[in-house]
Amino acid sequence: MRNFFRGVRKRIGKLDAGLLREQYELIADEADFLETLFATNSEGIIVLDDQGSAIKSNPAAKALLGMEPEDAVNDLAVPLGKASKKELAITYPDEKILEMRTLPLKSGGTLVYLRDMTAERKRSEEELRLGATKAVRDLASGVAHEIANPLNAISLNLQLLEREIPDNESIKTCRKQILRLESILREFLQALRPSRPNLAPGSIADPLKNCLATLRNEIEERRISVTLDIPSALPSVAIDKSQFEQVYFNIIKNALEATKCGGHLWVEVTSDDNDAIVRIKDDGEGIAPEQLIHLFEPYRTTKEKGNGLGLMISARIIRDHGGTICAESKQDSGTTFTIRIPRLEKRIRRLKG
Ligand code: ADP
Ligand code: MG
């Protein structure tokens, strides 16, 4: 199309009215064709201007969102001018899981793609449940709890021992391995037996402190500097603190694993009119675009000893809280995860409305 325009521009002086008309009709046909593709695409497409207002959208976008895209863009919290991917749960007019991808436009503004992932997510969770071998399921359901308790006791005693014999490499190694075992157990249990969150009013920041305390040794050993920005006053949200501790653990652990020794981790908590927001940012290796597309899917791992369950579980927990998780990444310069949970008063209003 661009070559075609260049050709016409070069020869425009030589074109007579008949030829111009012919070229005009060609362009009109092409525009019709592209308009039809846009209008009939089953993916929702929204074009946003620099300020984030919707300037064009197709019928699929309206159908997926259940309202005019112009009215919905604020709630989508689109990262403007950036490539990103996130999943969000829509409760009106029916319950749906949507995938939202964004791309910056060369001409300024942002392109937003929306896809209905409800069936796919249900299927992959179903496959996960059915596909897990009996041995793993038995381990997860019966034995895991039995293993978790003694592990906890060993870990506590090691902490006491560490106070008596500080800086002992063997103790440190044992604690690290126990942490690993605990996280494997937790991830399998959560993946195979998702539990409904036990919601109570609280702050989105509370479970962060426990999680950072659990990971303190690893952070110190890798000499990773942590910048924490948590305001003292935060809006209340409906939260299951222990599930959220797991979410923070999964995301921060990934960030540590992606960051070289001496790297940096930023954890920032804020809020806006609708949500309490947590941003977890690292300056690690980043995520390749082809991998970003499959983020939050089970068994997608790039690690030799990874299981690819952490992000899937985290996304599910956040969805069960009525929230969203969004990942933005640039290869070699780091990754940012943004978690949003509706403020308590908004959630109540949304449930009533
Ligand atoms: P696992 O950690 O077992 O691989 P996860 O579900 O926690 O499984 O993560 C899936 C994949 O997402 C990781 O293997 C990694 O490739 C990528 N990833 C997640 N977080 C980050 C991050 N902060 N930086 C770079 N890659 C990441
Ligand atoms: Mg992980």
Tab-separated table of C-alpha atoms and ligand atoms in Angstrom:
chain	number	residue	atom	x	y	z
A	1	MET	CA	0.000	0.000	0.000
A	2	ARG	CA	2.825	2.407	0.946
A	3	ASN	CA	4.710	1.604	-2.323
A	4	PHE	CA	1.511	2.181	-4.218
A	5	PHE	CA	1.106	5.677	-2.697
A	6	ARG	CA	4.762	6.478	-3.380
A	7	GLY	CA	4.292	5.478	-7.047
A	8	VAL	CA	1.180	7.624	-7.410
A	9	ARG	CA	2.842	10.620	-5.722
A	10	LYS	CA	5.810	10.411	-8.100
A	11	ARG	CA	3.646	10.349	-11.196
A	12	ILE	CA	0.784	12.526	-10.020
A	13	GLY	CA	1.702	15.374	-12.439
A	14	LYS	CA	1.449	13.003	-15.395
A	15	LEU	CA	-1.855	11.403	-14.449
A	16	ASP	CA	-4.886	12.659	-16.346
A	17	ALA	CA	-8.418	12.749	-14.875
A	18	GLY	CA	-9.268	9.249	-16.161
A	19	LEU	CA	-6.167	7.682	-14.684
A	20	LEU	CA	-6.627	9.561	-11.393
A	21	ARG	CA	-10.170	8.252	-11.175
A	22	GLU	CA	-8.889	4.729	-11.753
A	23	GLN	CA	-6.307	5.115	-8.953
A	24	TYR	CA	-8.934	6.653	-6.670
A	25	GLU	CA	-11.213	3.650	-7.206
A	26	LEU	CA	-8.364	1.271	-6.437
A	27	ILE	CA	-7.735	3.070	-3.149
A	28	ALA	CA	-11.453	3.120	-2.309
A	29	ASP	CA	-11.631	-0.657	-2.928
A	30	GLU	CA	-8.575	-1.233	-0.748
A	31	ALA	CA	-10.012	0.963	2.033
A	32	ASP	CA	-13.326	-0.943	1.823
A	33	PHE	CA	-11.464	-4.222	2.083
A	34	LEU	CA	-9.456	-3.093	5.139
A	35	GLU	CA	-12.590	-1.639	6.765
A	36	THR	CA	-14.368	-5.009	6.290
A	37	LEU	CA	-11.404	-6.872	7.824
A	38	PHE	CA	-11.467	-4.457	10.780
A	39	ALA	CA	-15.231	-4.706	11.251
A	40	THR	CA	-15.456	-8.500	10.981
A	41	ASN	CA	-12.364	-9.388	13.015
A	42	SER	CA	-13.349	-11.559	15.964
A	43	GLU	CA	-10.622	-9.933	18.071
A	44	GLY	CA	-11.718	-6.652	19.591
A	45	ILE	CA	-9.590	-3.783	18.300
A	46	ILE	CA	-9.489	-0.288	19.821
A	47	VAL	CA	-7.274	2.576	18.644
A	48	LEU	CA	-6.372	5.058	21.391
A	49	ASP	CA	-4.925	8.531	20.884
A	50	ASP	CA	-1.959	9.896	22.894
A	51	GLN	CA	-4.247	10.807	25.797
A	52	GLY	CA	-5.801	7.335	25.935
A	53	SER	CA	-9.193	8.222	24.441
A	54	ALA	CA	-10.722	5.700	22.043
A	55	ILE	CA	-10.811	7.132	18.508
A	56	LYS	CA	-11.783	3.973	16.636
A	57	SER	CA	-13.029	0.525	17.568
A	58	ASN	CA	-14.675	-2.472	15.923
A	59	PRO	CA	-17.955	-4.211	16.855
A	60	ALA	CA	-16.080	-7.145	18.481
A	61	ALA	CA	-14.527	-4.720	21.018
A	62	LYS	CA	-17.991	-3.537	22.071
A	63	ALA	CA	-19.338	-7.099	22.236
A	64	LEU	CA	-16.407	-8.321	24.363
A	65	LEU	CA	-16.573	-5.395	26.787
A	66	GLY	CA	-20.364	-5.318	26.973
A	67	MET	CA	-20.348	-1.534	26.538
A	68	GLU	CA	-19.078	1.222	24.260
A	69	PRO	CA	-15.257	0.985	24.186
A	70	GLU	CA	-15.097	4.792	24.718
A	71	ASP	CA	-16.722	4.286	28.133
A	72	ALA	CA	-14.687	1.225	29.063
A	73	VAL	CA	-11.113	2.375	28.335
A	74	ASN	CA	-10.651	4.047	31.733
A	75	ASP	CA	-11.369	0.794	33.548
A	76	LEU	CA	-8.981	-1.114	31.288
A	77	ALA	CA	-6.000	0.946	32.579
A	78	VAL	CA	-4.192	0.615	29.247
A	79	PRO	CA	-0.424	1.221	29.433
A	80	LEU	CA	-0.211	3.954	26.775
A	81	GLY	CA	2.425	3.772	24.041
A	82	LYS	CA	3.794	0.446	25.298
A	83	ALA	CA	3.756	-3.228	24.353
A	84	SER	CA	2.058	-5.159	27.105
A	85	LYS	CA	-0.206	-8.076	27.874
A	86	LYS	CA	-2.666	-8.691	30.664
A	87	GLU	CA	-5.732	-10.688	31.541
A	88	LEU	CA	-8.849	-9.257	33.059
A	89	ALA	CA	-12.069	-10.694	34.342
A	90	ILE	CA	-15.269	-9.034	33.187
A	91	THR	CA	-18.408	-9.673	35.199
A	92	TYR	CA	-20.935	-7.782	33.077
A	93	PRO	CA	-22.997	-8.691	30.986
A	94	ASP	CA	-21.577	-12.178	31.604
A	95	GLU	CA	-18.452	-13.524	33.284
A	96	LYS	CA	-15.537	-13.567	30.895
A	97	ILE	CA	-11.777	-13.686	30.936
A	98	LEU	CA	-10.296	-11.289	28.396
A	99	GLU	CA	-6.746	-11.073	27.184
A	100	MET	CA	-5.614	-7.555	26.398
A	101	ARG	CA	-2.529	-6.886	24.299
A	102	THR	CA	-1.264	-3.409	23.491
A	103	LEU	CA	1.138	-2.159	20.850
A	104	PRO	CA	2.508	1.354	20.413
A	105	LEU	CA	1.594	2.906	17.041
A	106	LYS	CA	4.315	4.513	14.932
A	107	SER	CA	2.039	7.474	14.302
A	108	GLY	CA	1.464	7.974	18.093
A	109	GLY	CA	-1.300	6.372	20.151
A	110	THR	CA	-1.851	2.776	21.145
A	111	LEU	CA	-3.464	-0.237	19.520
A	112	VAL	CA	-5.435	-2.470	21.880
A	113	TYR	CA	-6.378	-6.069	21.020
A	114	LEU	CA	-8.959	-7.938	23.067
A	115	ARG	CA	-9.523	-11.658	22.923
A	116	ASP	CA	-12.021	-13.852	24.766
A	117	MET	CA	-9.955	-16.387	26.698
A	118	THR	CA	-12.763	-17.824	28.850
A	119	ALA	CA	-13.025	-21.170	27.080
A	120	GLU	CA	-9.272	-21.533	26.645
A	121	ARG	CA	-8.500	-20.820	30.315
A	122	LYS	CA	-11.213	-23.222	31.460
A	123	ARG	CA	-9.811	-25.840	29.105
A	124	SER	CA	-6.204	-25.405	30.223
A	125	GLU	CA	-7.196	-25.547	33.878
A	126	GLU	CA	-9.207	-28.660	33.105
A	127	GLU	CA	-6.260	-30.200	31.240
A	128	LEU	CA	-3.998	-29.338	34.101
A	129	ARG	CA	-6.323	-31.093	36.501
A	130	LEU	CA	-6.782	-34.158	34.319
A	131	GLY	CA	-3.252	-34.239	32.914
A	132	ALA	CA	-1.437	-34.296	36.221
A	133	THR	CA	-0.306	-37.825	36.915
A	134	LYS	CA	-1.878	-39.756	39.736
A	135	ALA	CA	1.375	-39.820	41.636
A	136	VAL	CA	1.683	-36.044	41.578
A	137	ARG	CA	-1.937	-35.653	42.577
A	138	ASP	CA	-1.552	-38.067	45.463
A	139	LEU	CA	1.547	-36.255	46.586
A	140	ALA	CA	-0.140	-32.895	46.326
A	141	SER	CA	-3.357	-33.841	48.052
A	142	GLY	CA	-2.287	-36.191	50.802
A	143	VAL	CA	1.390	-36.040	51.533
A	144	ALA	CA	2.176	-32.394	50.860
A	145	HIS	CA	0.529	-31.135	54.027
A	146	GLU	CA	2.354	-33.789	56.009
A	147	ILE	CA	5.658	-32.669	54.520
A	148	ALA	CA	4.921	-28.980	54.986
A	149	ASN	CA	4.614	-29.161	58.775
A	150	PRO	CA	7.960	-30.805	59.570
A	151	LEU	CA	9.600	-28.547	56.974
A	152	ASN	CA	8.256	-25.579	58.840
A	153	ALA	CA	9.621	-26.898	62.108
A	154	ILE	CA	13.046	-27.571	60.554
A	155	SER	CA	13.094	-24.079	59.092
A	156	LEU	CA	12.269	-22.464	62.455
A	157	ASN	CA	14.961	-24.506	64.227
A	158	LEU	CA	17.498	-23.590	61.568
A	159	GLN	CA	16.690	-19.938	62.198
A	160	LEU	CA	17.399	-20.445	65.905
A	161	LEU	CA	20.626	-22.266	65.060
A	162	GLU	CA	21.615	-19.431	62.757
A	163	ARG	CA	21.370	-17.006	65.651
A	164	GLU	CA	23.790	-19.137	67.658
A	165	ILE	CA	26.147	-19.829	64.728
A	166	PRO	CA	25.901	-16.819	62.423
A	167	ASP	CA	27.280	-16.852	58.851
A	168	ASN	CA	27.385	-20.608	58.555
A	169	GLU	CA	27.304	-21.715	54.925
A	170	SER	CA	25.768	-25.152	55.638
A	171	ILE	CA	22.888	-23.618	57.565
A	172	LYS	CA	22.325	-21.089	54.781
A	173	THR	CA	22.264	-23.849	52.154
A	174	CYS	CA	19.780	-25.890	54.209
A	175	ARG	CA	17.485	-22.876	54.614
A	176	LYS	CA	17.630	-22.135	50.895
A	177	GLN	CA	16.746	-25.700	49.990
A	178	ILE	CA	13.877	-25.735	52.484
A	179	LEU	CA	12.535	-22.532	50.960
A	180	ARG	CA	12.636	-24.227	47.580
A	181	LEU	CA	10.821	-27.313	48.825
A	182	GLU	CA	8.184	-25.147	50.485
A	183	SER	CA	7.564	-23.210	47.307
A	184	ILE	CA	7.314	-26.392	45.199
A	185	LEU	CA	4.778	-27.846	47.619
A	186	ARG	CA	2.799	-24.627	47.726
A	187	GLU	CA	2.692	-24.271	43.932
A	188	PHE	CA	1.528	-27.838	43.314
A	189	LEU	CA	-1.093	-27.645	46.027
A	190	GLN	CA	-2.398	-24.360	44.670
A	191	ALA	CA	-2.371	-25.549	41.059
A	192	LEU	CA	-4.237	-28.764	41.742
A	193	ARG	CA	-6.581	-27.593	44.442
A	194	PRO	CA	-7.413	-23.957	43.946
A	195	SER	CA	-9.221	-22.612	46.959
A	196	ARG	CA	-11.684	-19.724	46.918
A	197	PRO	CA	-10.142	-16.674	48.558
A	198	ASN	CA	-11.139	-15.967	52.111
A	199	LEU	CA	-11.739	-12.244	51.663
A	200	ALA	CA	-11.529	-9.727	54.483
A	201	PRO	CA	-11.025	-5.950	54.395
A	202	GLY	CA	-7.345	-5.024	54.586
A	203	SER	CA	-4.441	-3.341	52.873
A	204	ILE	CA	-2.897	-4.647	49.672
A	205	ALA	CA	0.518	-3.852	51.185
A	206	ASP	CA	0.321	-6.015	54.327
A	207	PRO	CA	1.217	-9.388	52.754
A	208	LEU	CA	4.191	-7.707	51.022
A	209	LYS	CA	6.075	-7.289	54.274
A	210	ASN	CA	5.862	-10.985	55.201
A	211	CYS	CA	6.851	-11.991	51.707
A	212	LEU	CA	9.932	-9.737	51.669
A	213	ALA	CA	10.917	-11.096	55.082
A	214	THR	CA	10.739	-14.667	53.694
A	215	LEU	CA	12.959	-13.716	50.763
A	216	ARG	CA	15.337	-11.505	52.765
A	217	ASN	CA	18.235	-13.991	52.771
A	218	GLU	CA	18.070	-14.521	49.028
A	219	ILE	CA	17.907	-10.772	48.402
A	220	GLU	CA	20.926	-10.143	50.636
A	221	GLU	CA	22.968	-12.956	49.141
A	222	ARG	CA	22.416	-11.722	45.623
A	223	ARG	CA	23.166	-8.145	46.735
A	224	ILE	CA	19.946	-6.941	45.165
A	225	SER	CA	18.953	-3.482	46.311
A	226	VAL	CA	15.262	-3.043	47.028
A	227	THR	CA	13.415	0.259	46.810
A	228	LEU	CA	10.134	0.114	48.717
A	229	ASP	CA	7.582	2.840	48.279
A	230	ILE	CA	4.557	2.131	50.463
A	231	PRO	CA	2.443	5.091	51.594
A	232	SER	CA	1.117	4.901	55.153
A	233	ALA	CA	-2.498	5.528	54.103
A	234	LEU	CA	-3.925	3.082	51.585
A	235	PRO	CA	-7.521	2.308	50.636
A	236	SER	CA	-9.086	-0.891	51.964
A	237	VAL	CA	-9.499	-3.827	49.594
A	238	ALA	CA	-11.151	-7.220	49.993
A	239	ILE	CA	-8.134	-9.497	50.265
A	240	ASP	CA	-7.051	-13.003	51.239
A	241	LYS	CA	-3.700	-12.144	52.792
A	242	SER	CA	-2.174	-15.595	52.638
A	243	GLN	CA	-3.092	-16.028	48.947
A	244	PHE	CA	-1.648	-12.607	48.203
A	245	GLU	CA	1.555	-13.465	50.045
A	246	GLN	CA	1.826	-16.308	47.525
A	247	VAL	CA	1.254	-13.895	44.611
A	248	TYR	CA	3.987	-11.530	45.816
A	249	PHE	CA	6.284	-14.448	46.520
A	250	ASN	CA	5.868	-15.837	42.979
A	251	ILE	CA	6.408	-12.489	41.283
A	252	ILE	CA	9.301	-11.284	43.436
A	253	LYS	CA	11.007	-14.685	43.257
A	254	ASN	CA	10.817	-14.533	39.461
A	255	ALA	CA	12.214	-10.997	39.533
A	256	LEU	CA	15.144	-12.142	41.698
A	257	GLU	CA	15.786	-15.097	39.391
A	258	ALA	CA	15.796	-12.783	36.353
A	259	THR	CA	18.119	-10.229	37.934
A	260	LYS	CA	21.890	-10.460	38.013
A	261	CYS	CA	23.792	-10.096	41.291
A	262	GLY	CA	23.792	-6.424	42.241
A	263	GLY	CA	20.526	-5.716	40.420
A	264	HIS	CA	17.606	-3.631	41.560
A	265	LEU	CA	14.030	-4.354	42.596
A	266	TRP	CA	11.377	-1.679	42.976
A	267	VAL	CA	8.120	-2.281	44.825
A	268	GLU	CA	5.676	0.581	44.694
A	269	VAL	CA	2.174	0.698	46.147
A	270	THR	CA	-0.259	3.405	45.059
A	271	SER	CA	-3.968	3.864	44.492
A	272	ASP	CA	-6.323	5.695	42.178
A	273	ASP	CA	-10.050	6.361	42.286
A	274	ASN	CA	-10.849	2.727	41.453
A	275	ASP	CA	-8.031	0.484	42.593
A	276	ALA	CA	-5.183	-0.216	44.972
A	277	ILE	CA	-2.119	-0.781	42.791
A	278	VAL	CA	1.157	-2.649	43.310
A	279	ARG	CA	4.023	-2.341	40.842
A	280	ILE	CA	6.912	-4.790	41.018
A	281	LYS	CA	9.763	-3.863	38.729
A	282	ASP	CA	13.162	-5.402	38.124
A	283	ASP	CA	16.131	-4.548	35.929
A	284	GLY	CA	16.704	-8.182	34.949
A	285	GLU	CA	16.865	-10.044	31.658
A	286	GLY	CA	13.319	-9.141	30.552
A	287	ILE	CA	10.837	-11.317	28.651
A	288	ALA	CA	10.981	-11.953	24.899
A	289	PRO	CA	7.819	-10.822	23.012
A	290	GLU	CA	7.071	-14.393	21.833
A	291	GLN	CA	7.217	-15.544	25.454
A	292	LEU	CA	5.151	-12.604	26.726
A	293	ILE	CA	2.265	-13.883	24.588
A	294	HIS	CA	2.199	-17.122	26.604
A	295	LEU	CA	2.694	-15.591	30.037
A	296	PHE	CA	0.164	-16.769	32.690
A	297	GLU	CA	-0.277	-20.118	30.857
A	298	PRO	CA	0.590	-23.299	32.797
A	299	TYR	CA	3.913	-25.093	32.226
A	300	ARG	CA	5.455	-22.172	30.289
A	301	THR	CA	8.895	-21.909	31.768
A	302	THR	CA	12.318	-20.880	30.489
A	303	LYS	CA	14.076	-22.264	33.552
A	304	GLU	CA	15.805	-25.596	33.826
A	305	LYS	CA	14.240	-26.221	37.248
A	306	GLY	CA	11.079	-24.178	36.726
A	307	ASN	CA	7.565	-25.575	36.567
A	308	GLY	CA	5.780	-22.645	34.924
A	309	LEU	CA	2.964	-22.613	37.481
A	310	GLY	CA	3.736	-19.531	39.564
A	311	LEU	CA	2.321	-16.886	37.245
A	312	MET	CA	-0.722	-18.960	36.306
A	313	ILE	CA	-1.600	-19.377	39.992
A	314	SER	CA	-0.943	-15.690	40.680
A	315	ALA	CA	-3.173	-14.573	37.805
A	316	ARG	CA	-5.950	-16.864	39.022
A	317	ILE	CA	-5.750	-15.576	42.600
A	318	ILE	CA	-5.837	-11.972	41.367
A	319	ARG	CA	-8.813	-12.732	39.107
A	320	ASP	CA	-10.610	-14.317	42.077
A	321	HIS	CA	-10.098	-10.987	43.873
A	322	GLY	CA	-11.759	-9.136	40.962
A	323	GLY	CA	-8.408	-7.634	39.983
A	324	THR	CA	-5.991	-7.649	37.062
A	325	ILE	CA	-2.317	-8.378	36.508
A	326	CYS	CA	-0.361	-6.824	33.666
A	327	ALA	CA	3.210	-7.499	32.539
A	328	GLU	CA	5.319	-5.065	30.565
A	329	SER	CA	8.786	-6.026	29.528
A	330	LYS	CA	11.710	-4.983	27.427
A	331	GLN	CA	14.384	-7.547	26.745
A	332	ASP	CA	17.621	-6.904	28.651
A	333	SER	CA	16.233	-3.919	30.528
A	334	GLY	CA	13.685	-5.419	32.874
A	335	THR	CA	10.102	-6.279	33.598
A	336	THR	CA	7.240	-4.588	35.444
A	337	PHE	CA	4.228	-6.415	36.860
A	338	THR	CA	1.248	-4.241	37.794
A	339	ILE	CA	-1.453	-5.645	40.050
A	340	ARG	CA	-4.736	-3.816	40.528
A	341	ILE	CA	-7.425	-4.728	43.062
A	342	PRO	CA	-10.672	-2.756	43.255
A	343	ARG	CA	-11.077	-0.512	46.314
A	344	LEU	CA	-13.550	-1.975	48.762
A	345	GLU	CA	-16.214	0.692	48.190
A	346	LYS	CA	-15.949	0.264	44.390
A	347	ARG	CA	-16.203	-3.494	44.655
A	348	ILE	CA	-19.356	-3.261	46.716
A	349	ARG	CA	-20.818	-0.786	44.226
A	350	ARG	CA	-19.860	-3.033	41.298
A	351	LEU	CA	-21.426	-6.084	42.909
A	352	LYS	CA	-24.616	-4.195	43.666
A	353	GLY	CA	-24.857	-2.540	40.237
B	1	ADP	P1	8.775	-20.616	36.655
B	1	ADP	O1	9.328	-19.526	37.539
B	1	ADP	O2	8.673	-21.935	37.358
B	1	ADP	O3	9.478	-20.721	35.336
B	1	ADP	P2	6.486	-18.852	36.431
B	1	ADP	O4	5.059	-19.086	36.070
B	1	ADP	O5	6.758	-18.223	37.764
B	1	ADP	O6	7.235	-20.238	36.304
B	1	ADP	O7	7.149	-17.940	35.311
B	1	ADP	C1	7.018	-18.330	33.945
B	1	ADP	C2	8.122	-17.725	33.089
B	1	ADP	O8	7.912	-16.308	32.963
B	1	ADP	C3	9.518	-17.848	33.642
B	1	ADP	O9	10.097	-19.109	33.307
B	1	ADP	C4	10.251	-16.695	32.965
B	1	ADP	O10	10.681	-17.060	31.674
B	1	ADP	C5	9.160	-15.643	32.799
B	1	ADP	N1	9.247	-14.562	33.811
B	1	ADP	C6	8.396	-14.341	34.837
B	1	ADP	N2	8.759	-13.246	35.552
B	1	ADP	C7	9.867	-12.752	34.966
B	1	ADP	C8	10.730	-11.608	35.223
B	1	ADP	N3	10.521	-10.781	36.252
B	1	ADP	N4	11.767	-11.413	34.360
B	1	ADP	C9	11.980	-12.243	33.316
B	1	ADP	N5	11.219	-13.332	33.033
B	1	ADP	C10	10.185	-13.584	33.835
B	2	MG	MG	8.367	-18.688	39.193
